[in-house]
Each structure stands twice: as C-alpha cells, then as structure tokens.
C-alpha cells in the first residue's frame, strides 16, 4: 500500500486549505485512515481519523471545530478540510492507514485512540504553512 499526500501550501491565518491522500494497493475501503502532523521541534501528533465507512470520525481537541476529515472510497482518497487556520497549525501533515484496530484498544472512540505506531502504512508528508 502506498499513500501519497498532496495539497499543502502557504495560507494566511484564518484561511482554508484542503489536503488529500491517495492510496494505491490494498483495499482502501477497509482501512481506518488518519492524519498526523509534526511541527518543527515538536513531537508528531494525532489530528483526525475516519472509519472505513466514513461513519465515524475523531479529532484532536484543538482542531475539532475547524477541521473535517472525509473520504471517498471510490477514489481511494481521504481528505482533510482545514478552516480558520492558525499559525500553530503549521506542520508537515502525514496520512496513515490502519488495516485492523488492535484488540488492546477497546471501548469508545477506538479510532481516535490509535497511535502512530498502530497504523500499518504511512504516506509522504505535505507541508502546511500558516503565515501572513
């Protein structure tokens, strides 16, 4: 499985941007898909995740009311719509695919509790810079 992210760029604070991640190989419609980001000198962090059907989503608290994750299984693509962007959203954004949620993740919000290492496949990053 190969994942290719695209759509990053420079945007002003308060602006919007949509990034995409296209998968090739594997059965995309069976994967949980996630977005992570890593800012300079900071640890990588979870941003958002979406279930195989798109029916369940999860977000990191700071992006919850501004970002929307979605997917189009016919196009093997997952999207991250980012609105009201802030300078602190500046980072390299990575997509990732999870074939099966590990059994040790139980209870509610399972997809939101997947860590980077719980995913099976990782995409190239796309740089998002929020600056005036």
Tab-separated table of N, CA and C in Angstrom:
chain	number	residue	atom	x	y	z
A	1	UNK	N	0.846	-1.192	0.000
A	1	UNK	CA	0.000	0.000	0.000
A	1	UNK	C	0.884	1.245	0.000
A	2	UNK	N	0.586	2.118	-0.920
A	2	UNK	CA	1.316	3.387	-0.986
A	2	UNK	C	0.340	4.530	-0.789
A	3	UNK	N	0.763	5.505	-0.002
A	3	UNK	CA	-0.065	6.669	0.292
A	3	UNK	C	0.668	7.919	-0.159
A	4	UNK	N	-0.017	8.759	-0.882
A	4	UNK	CA	0.588	9.988	-1.400
A	4	UNK	C	-0.265	11.177	-0.977
A	5	UNK	N	0.309	12.010	-0.126
A	5	UNK	CA	-0.408	13.205	0.325
A	5	UNK	C	-0.073	14.386	-0.570
A	6	UNK	N	-1.019	15.292	-0.708
A	6	UNK	CA	-0.808	16.482	-1.523
A	6	UNK	C	-1.756	17.586	-1.066
A	7	UNK	N	-1.541	18.778	-1.618
A	7	UNK	CA	-2.448	19.880	-1.363
A	7	UNK	C	-1.965	20.897	-0.349
A	8	UNK	N	-0.813	20.657	0.244
A	8	UNK	CA	-0.287	21.615	1.209
A	8	UNK	C	0.143	22.899	0.539
A	9	UNK	N	0.441	23.897	1.354
A	9	UNK	CA	0.886	25.173	0.809
A	9	UNK	C	0.926	26.244	1.873
A	10	UNK	N	1.058	27.471	1.388
A	10	UNK	CA	1.099	28.634	2.265
A	10	UNK	C	-0.281	29.283	2.293
A	11	UNK	N	-0.785	29.535	3.470
A	11	UNK	CA	-2.106	30.152	3.621
A	11	UNK	C	-2.046	31.160	4.763
A	12	UNK	N	-2.825	32.200	4.651
A	12	UNK	CA	-2.862	33.219	5.697
A	12	UNK	C	-3.685	32.753	6.889
A	13	UNK	N	-3.383	33.284	8.045
A	13	UNK	CA	-4.209	32.959	9.226
A	13	UNK	C	-5.672	33.256	8.950
A	14	UNK	N	-6.518	32.346	9.378
A	14	UNK	CA	-7.944	32.477	9.115
A	14	UNK	C	-8.385	31.859	7.804
A	15	UNK	N	-7.436	31.463	6.994
A	15	UNK	CA	-7.753	30.885	5.700
A	15	UNK	C	-8.071	29.405	5.767
A	16	UNK	N	-8.299	28.839	4.598
A	16	UNK	CA	-8.677	27.423	4.489
A	16	UNK	C	-7.772	26.706	3.499
A	17	UNK	N	-7.695	25.410	3.700
A	17	UNK	CA	-6.901	24.565	2.810
A	17	UNK	C	-7.453	23.153	2.905
A	18	UNK	N	-7.451	22.439	1.789
A	18	UNK	CA	-7.834	21.029	1.809
A	18	UNK	C	-6.667	20.197	1.320
A	19	UNK	N	-6.247	19.261	2.127
A	19	UNK	CA	-5.197	18.338	1.725
A	19	UNK	C	-5.809	16.967	1.462
A	20	UNK	N	-5.129	16.205	0.612
A	20	UNK	CA	-5.649	14.906	0.179
A	20	UNK	C	-4.577	13.847	0.328
A	21	UNK	N	-5.037	12.625	0.372
A	21	UNK	CA	-4.123	11.484	0.431
A	21	UNK	C	-4.735	10.370	-0.412
A	22	UNK	N	-4.014	9.985	-1.444
A	22	UNK	CA	-4.487	8.941	-2.348
A	22	UNK	C	-3.754	7.639	-2.043
A	23	UNK	N	-4.498	6.560	-1.957
A	23	UNK	CA	-3.922	5.245	-1.680
A	23	UNK	C	-3.907	4.403	-2.937
A	24	UNK	N	-2.867	3.615	-3.053
A	24	UNK	CA	-2.806	2.636	-4.137
A	24	UNK	C	-2.384	1.301	-3.535
A	25	UNK	N	-3.004	0.253	-4.029
A	25	UNK	CA	-2.765	-1.070	-3.457
A	25	UNK	C	-3.641	-1.289	-2.241
A	26	UNK	N	-3.830	-2.520	-1.865
A	26	UNK	CA	-4.657	-2.809	-0.698
A	26	UNK	C	-6.128	-2.540	-0.952
A	27	UNK	N	-6.904	-2.699	0.073
A	27	UNK	CA	-8.341	-2.466	-0.007
A	27	UNK	C	-8.641	-1.214	0.797
A	28	UNK	N	-8.593	-0.081	0.111
A	28	UNK	CA	-8.717	1.211	0.793
A	28	UNK	C	-9.988	1.284	1.623
A	29	UNK	N	-11.078	0.733	1.083
A	29	UNK	CA	-12.367	0.863	1.754
A	29	UNK	C	-12.433	0.103	3.074
A	30	UNK	N	-11.429	-0.706	3.369
A	30	UNK	CA	-11.417	-1.438	4.638
A	30	UNK	C	-10.505	-0.787	5.678
A	31	UNK	N	-9.795	0.263	5.291
A	31	UNK	CA	-8.817	0.879	6.190
A	31	UNK	C	-9.436	1.971	7.046
A	32	UNK	N	-9.010	2.039	8.291
A	32	UNK	CA	-9.168	3.275	9.046
A	32	UNK	C	-8.066	4.210	8.547
A	33	UNK	N	-8.418	5.445	8.275
A	33	UNK	CA	-7.446	6.424	7.786
A	33	UNK	C	-7.249	7.524	8.819
A	34	UNK	N	-6.013	7.958	8.938
A	34	UNK	CA	-5.724	9.004	9.909
A	34	UNK	C	-4.805	10.066	9.340
A	35	UNK	N	-4.865	11.218	9.950
A	35	UNK	CA	-3.939	12.311	9.665
A	35	UNK	C	-3.171	12.635	10.950
A	36	UNK	N	-1.872	12.809	10.786
A	36	UNK	CA	-0.994	13.258	11.862
A	36	UNK	C	-0.231	14.470	11.366
A	37	UNK	N	0.377	15.190	12.279
A	37	UNK	CA	1.200	16.326	11.870
A	37	UNK	C	2.408	16.457	12.786
A	38	UNK	N	3.434	17.068	12.245
A	38	UNK	CA	4.633	17.303	13.035
A	38	UNK	C	5.173	18.685	12.706
A	39	UNK	N	5.210	19.520	13.721
A	39	UNK	CA	5.756	20.863	13.586
A	39	UNK	C	7.235	20.836	13.954
A	40	UNK	N	7.984	21.822	13.489
A	40	UNK	CA	9.414	21.874	13.816
A	40	UNK	C	9.659	21.826	15.313
A	41	UNK	N	10.587	20.983	15.705
A	41	UNK	CA	10.992	20.847	17.106
A	41	UNK	C	9.876	20.350	18.014
A	42	UNK	N	8.848	19.757	17.434
A	42	UNK	CA	7.755	19.203	18.234
A	42	UNK	C	7.532	17.742	17.871
A	43	UNK	N	6.886	17.050	18.776
A	43	UNK	CA	6.571	15.649	18.505
A	43	UNK	C	5.397	15.544	17.541
A	44	UNK	N	5.369	14.456	16.834
A	44	UNK	CA	4.251	14.190	15.937
A	44	UNK	C	2.983	14.019	16.761
A	45	UNK	N	1.874	14.533	16.255
A	45	UNK	CA	0.622	14.419	16.995
A	45	UNK	C	-0.515	14.002	16.078
A	46	UNK	N	-1.473	13.359	16.701
A	46	UNK	CA	-2.691	12.946	16.009
A	46	UNK	C	-3.522	14.175	15.659
A	47	UNK	N	-4.133	14.141	14.481
A	47	UNK	CA	-5.011	15.231	14.065
A	47	UNK	C	-6.452	14.749	13.912
A	48	UNK	N	-6.643	13.706	13.106
A	48	UNK	CA	-8.000	13.238	12.841
A	48	UNK	C	-7.953	11.818	12.297
A	49	UNK	N	-9.061	11.102	12.448
A	49	UNK	CA	-9.180	9.750	11.913
A	49	UNK	C	-10.604	9.525	11.442
A	50	UNK	N	-10.752	8.565	10.526
A	50	UNK	CA	-12.067	8.263	9.982
A	50	UNK	C	-12.181	6.760	9.778
A	51	UNK	N	-13.342	6.218	10.088
A	51	UNK	CA	-13.567	4.790	9.949
A	51	UNK	C	-13.650	4.403	8.480
A	52	UNK	N	-13.668	3.114	8.219
A	52	UNK	CA	-13.653	2.613	6.843
A	52	UNK	C	-14.859	3.104	6.053
A	53	UNK	N	-15.975	3.240	6.720
A	53	UNK	CA	-17.198	3.658	6.026
A	53	UNK	C	-17.355	5.171	5.978
A	54	UNK	N	-16.580	5.850	6.794
A	54	UNK	CA	-16.753	7.291	6.920
A	54	UNK	C	-17.774	7.678	7.957
A	55	UNK	N	-18.395	6.697	8.575
A	55	UNK	CA	-19.467	6.980	9.508
A	55	UNK	C	-19.014	7.455	10.878
A	56	UNK	N	-17.749	7.212	11.179
A	56	UNK	CA	-17.208	7.627	12.479
A	56	UNK	C	-15.944	8.434	12.253
A	57	UNK	N	-15.847	9.551	12.940
A	57	UNK	CA	-14.660	10.386	12.853
A	57	UNK	C	-14.177	10.730	14.254
A	58	UNK	N	-12.929	11.124	14.337
A	58	UNK	CA	-12.348	11.539	15.608
A	58	UNK	C	-11.353	12.658	15.333
A	59	UNK	N	-11.245	13.581	16.293
A	59	UNK	CA	-10.387	14.744	16.113
A	59	UNK	C	-9.602	15.050	17.382
A	60	UNK	N	-8.432	15.591	17.160
A	60	UNK	CA	-7.680	16.171	18.268
A	60	UNK	C	-8.428	17.415	18.714
A	61	UNK	N	-8.399	17.675	19.994
A	61	UNK	CA	-9.258	18.720	20.559
A	61	UNK	C	-9.057	20.087	19.921
A	62	UNK	N	-7.833	20.454	19.614
A	62	UNK	CA	-7.569	21.814	19.126
A	62	UNK	C	-8.048	22.046	17.699
A	63	UNK	N	-8.379	20.978	16.974
A	63	UNK	CA	-8.839	21.137	15.587
A	63	UNK	C	-10.292	20.755	15.427
A	64	UNK	N	-10.892	20.313	16.489
A	64	UNK	CA	-12.220	19.690	16.437
A	64	UNK	C	-13.268	20.531	15.713
A	65	UNK	N	-13.323	21.789	15.928
A	65	UNK	CA	-14.361	22.636	15.326
A	65	UNK	C	-13.883	23.338	14.066
A	66	UNK	N	-12.677	23.017	13.616
A	66	UNK	CA	-12.115	23.722	12.456
A	66	UNK	C	-11.779	22.784	11.296
A	67	UNK	N	-11.440	21.553	11.605
A	67	UNK	CA	-11.021	20.603	10.579
A	67	UNK	C	-12.108	19.554	10.366
A	68	UNK	N	-12.199	19.051	9.144
A	68	UNK	CA	-13.128	17.973	8.818
A	68	UNK	C	-12.416	16.919	7.990
A	69	UNK	N	-12.449	15.698	8.479
A	69	UNK	CA	-11.884	14.578	7.721
A	69	UNK	C	-13.014	13.891	6.975
A	70	UNK	N	-12.727	13.485	5.738
A	70	UNK	CA	-13.722	12.766	4.942
A	70	UNK	C	-12.989	11.818	4.010
A	71	UNK	N	-13.746	10.958	3.365
A	71	UNK	CA	-13.122	10.004	2.449
A	71	UNK	C	-14.054	9.709	1.294
A	72	UNK	N	-13.446	9.331	0.194
A	72	UNK	CA	-14.174	8.880	-0.982
A	72	UNK	C	-13.583	7.528	-1.356
A	73	UNK	N	-14.264	6.481	-0.980
A	73	UNK	CA	-13.716	5.142	-1.224
A	73	UNK	C	-13.653	4.795	-2.709
A	74	UNK	N	-14.481	5.410	-3.499
A	74	UNK	CA	-14.434	5.168	-4.942
A	74	UNK	C	-13.168	5.752	-5.561
A	75	UNK	N	-12.618	6.757	-4.904
A	75	UNK	CA	-11.401	7.396	-5.399
A	75	UNK	C	-10.169	7.045	-4.565
A	76	UNK	N	-10.350	6.157	-3.598
A	76	UNK	CA	-9.227	5.753	-2.728
A	76	UNK	C	-8.547	6.967	-2.089
A	77	UNK	N	-9.350	7.909	-1.676
A	77	UNK	CA	-8.805	9.185	-1.209
A	77	UNK	C	-9.422	9.596	0.124
A	78	UNK	N	-8.576	10.121	0.989
A	78	UNK	CA	-9.034	10.720	2.236
A	78	UNK	C	-8.638	12.196	2.196
A	79	UNK	N	-9.509	13.028	2.746
A	79	UNK	CA	-9.309	14.469	2.716
A	79	UNK	C	-9.245	15.028	4.137
A	80	UNK	N	-8.606	16.177	4.243
A	80	UNK	CA	-8.656	16.934	5.478
A	80	UNK	C	-8.926	18.388	5.105
A	81	UNK	N	-10.140	18.826	5.366
A	81	UNK	CA	-10.517	20.217	5.134
A	81	UNK	C	-10.169	21.007	6.379
A	82	UNK	N	-9.343	22.014	6.196
A	82	UNK	CA	-8.867	22.807	7.331
A	82	UNK	C	-9.345	24.245	7.181
A	83	UNK	N	-10.142	24.696	8.118
A	83	UNK	CA	-10.670	26.053	8.111
A	83	UNK	C	-10.137	26.824	9.309
A	84	UNK	N	-10.270	28.131	9.247
A	84	UNK	CA	-9.834	29.011	10.355
A	84	UNK	C	-8.427	28.647	10.808
A	85	UNK	N	-7.554	28.537	9.857
A	85	UNK	CA	-6.189	28.082	10.165
A	85	UNK	C	-5.442	29.090	11.025
A	86	UNK	N	-4.608	28.548	11.892
A	86	UNK	CA	-3.810	29.347	12.815
A	86	UNK	C	-2.333	29.047	12.587
A	87	UNK	N	-1.497	29.929	13.044
A	87	UNK	CA	-0.055	29.726	12.865
A	87	UNK	C	0.406	28.420	13.506
A	88	UNK	N	-0.260	28.047	14.586
A	88	UNK	CA	0.140	26.813	15.260
A	88	UNK	C	-0.262	25.550	14.505
A	89	UNK	N	-1.000	25.703	13.417
A	89	UNK	CA	-1.314	24.559	12.556
A	89	UNK	C	-0.187	24.276	11.562
A	90	UNK	N	0.794	25.146	11.518
A	90	UNK	CA	1.932	24.945	10.621
A	90	UNK	C	2.666	23.662	10.984
A	91	UNK	N	2.794	22.786	10.000
A	91	UNK	CA	3.413	21.488	10.241
A	91	UNK	C	3.477	20.723	8.927
A	92	UNK	N	4.177	19.615	8.973
A	92	UNK	CA	4.080	18.639	7.893
A	92	UNK	C	2.963	17.685	8.286
A	93	UNK	N	2.036	17.472	7.378
A	93	UNK	CA	0.887	16.609	7.624
A	93	UNK	C	1.095	15.273	6.920
A	94	UNK	N	0.863	14.199	7.662
A	94	UNK	CA	1.045	12.849	7.142
A	94	UNK	C	-0.274	12.082	7.230
A	95	UNK	N	-0.545	11.291	6.203
A	95	UNK	CA	-1.686	10.388	6.288
A	95	UNK	C	-1.175	8.982	6.624
A	96	UNK	N	-2.062	8.187	7.160
A	96	UNK	CA	-1.710	6.825	7.546
A	96	UNK	C	-2.931	5.933	7.427
A	97	UNK	N	-2.677	4.652	7.215
A	97	UNK	CA	-3.762	3.678	7.045
A	97	UNK	C	-3.597	2.538	8.041
A	98	UNK	N	-4.707	2.147	8.627
A	98	UNK	CA	-4.722	1.058	9.596
A	98	UNK	C	-5.633	-0.049	9.091
A	99	UNK	N	-5.087	-1.246	8.940
A	99	UNK	CA	-5.896	-2.363	8.430
A	99	UNK	C	-6.863	-2.888	9.484
A	100	UNK	N	-6.400	-2.951	10.711
A	100	UNK	CA	-7.251	-3.507	11.760
A	100	UNK	C	-6.892	-2.867	13.091
A	101	UNK	N	-7.877	-2.351	13.769
A	101	UNK	CA	-7.642	-1.732	15.070
A	101	UNK	C	-7.163	-2.806	16.048
A	102	UNK	N	-6.041	-2.568	16.720
A	102	UNK	CA	-5.529	-3.574	17.658
A	102	UNK	C	-6.541	-3.919	18.748
A	103	UNK	N	-6.528	-5.151	19.178
A	103	UNK	CA	-7.511	-5.618	20.162
A	103	UNK	C	-7.351	-4.950	21.511
A	104	UNK	N	-6.158	-4.399	21.789
A	104	UNK	CA	-5.960	-3.768	23.097
A	104	UNK	C	-6.596	-2.379	23.165
A	105	UNK	N	-7.081	-1.894	22.046
A	105	UNK	CA	-7.820	-0.626	22.049
A	105	UNK	C	-9.294	-0.966	22.098
A	106	UNK	N	-9.873	-0.757	23.252
A	106	UNK	CA	-11.269	-1.143	23.467
A	106	UNK	C	-12.082	0.071	23.897
A	107	UNK	N	-13.376	-0.137	23.978
A	107	UNK	CA	-14.250	0.925	24.462
A	107	UNK	C	-14.616	1.919	23.379
A	108	UNK	N	-14.903	3.106	23.801
A	108	UNK	CA	-15.380	4.126	22.881
A	108	UNK	C	-14.222	4.818	22.155
A	109	UNK	N	-14.567	5.450	21.048
A	109	UNK	CA	-13.608	6.253	20.290
A	109	UNK	C	-12.331	5.490	19.966
A	110	UNK	N	-12.501	4.280	19.465
A	110	UNK	CA	-11.328	3.452	19.198
A	110	UNK	C	-10.449	4.082	18.132
A	111	UNK	N	-11.040	4.634	17.081
A	111	UNK	CA	-10.197	5.167	16.016
A	111	UNK	C	-9.434	6.405	16.493
A	112	UNK	N	-9.999	7.127	17.423
A	112	UNK	CA	-9.339	8.316	17.940
A	112	UNK	C	-8.184	8.002	18.879
A	113	UNK	N	-8.087	6.770	19.297
A	113	UNK	CA	-7.047	6.364	20.237
A	113	UNK	C	-5.926	5.585	19.567
A	114	UNK	N	-5.998	5.475	18.236
A	114	UNK	CA	-4.907	4.840	17.514
A	114	UNK	C	-3.687	5.758	17.522
A	115	UNK	N	-2.570	5.224	17.941
A	115	UNK	CA	-1.338	5.994	17.892
A	115	UNK	C	-0.631	5.782	16.564
A	116	UNK	N	0.377	6.581	16.338
A	116	UNK	CA	1.131	6.489	15.085
A	116	UNK	C	1.591	5.053	14.820
A	117	UNK	N	2.069	4.398	15.830
A	117	UNK	CA	2.605	3.048	15.655
A	117	UNK	C	1.527	1.997	15.442
A	118	UNK	N	0.278	2.341	15.688
A	118	UNK	CA	-0.821	1.405	15.474
A	118	UNK	C	-1.230	1.329	14.001
A	119	UNK	N	-0.790	2.304	13.229
A	119	UNK	CA	-1.104	2.279	11.803
A	119	UNK	C	-0.124	1.362	11.071
A	120	UNK	N	-0.542	0.926	9.907
A	120	UNK	CA	0.261	-0.041	9.149
A	120	UNK	C	1.013	0.589	7.988
A	121	UNK	N	0.457	1.630	7.433
A	121	UNK	CA	1.053	2.247	6.259
A	121	UNK	C	1.080	3.766	6.454
A	122	UNK	N	2.119	4.366	5.895
A	122	UNK	CA	2.330	5.798	6.100
A	122	UNK	C	2.598	6.477	4.762
A	123	UNK	N	2.074	7.681	4.639
A	123	UNK	CA	2.262	8.408	3.400
A	123	UNK	C	3.373	9.428	3.480
A	124	UNK	N	3.654	9.995	2.345
A	124	UNK	CA	4.562	11.124	2.300
A	124	UNK	C	3.881	12.301	2.973
A	125	UNK	N	4.629	13.232	3.414
A	125	UNK	CA	4.064	14.393	4.077
A	125	UNK	C	3.772	15.514	3.104
A	126	UNK	N	2.912	16.412	3.535
A	126	UNK	CA	2.664	17.626	2.768
A	126	UNK	C	2.755	18.805	3.732
A	127	UNK	N	3.517	19.807	3.329
A	127	UNK	CA	3.789	20.941	4.209
A	127	UNK	C	2.633	21.933	4.187
A	128	UNK	N	2.169	22.286	5.360
A	128	UNK	CA	1.157	23.331	5.508
A	128	UNK	C	1.777	24.451	6.334
A	129	UNK	N	1.813	25.639	5.758
A	129	UNK	CA	2.380	26.790	6.439
A	129	UNK	C	1.322	27.877	6.555
A	130	UNK	N	1.067	28.289	7.774
A	130	UNK	CA	0.071	29.338	8.023
A	130	UNK	C	0.831	30.578	8.487
A	131	UNK	N	0.831	31.565	7.628
A	131	UNK	CA	1.609	32.770	7.919
A	131	UNK	C	1.096	33.931	7.099
A	132	UNK	N	1.212	35.115	7.648
A	132	UNK	CA	0.829	36.311	6.908
A	132	UNK	C	2.037	36.903	6.192
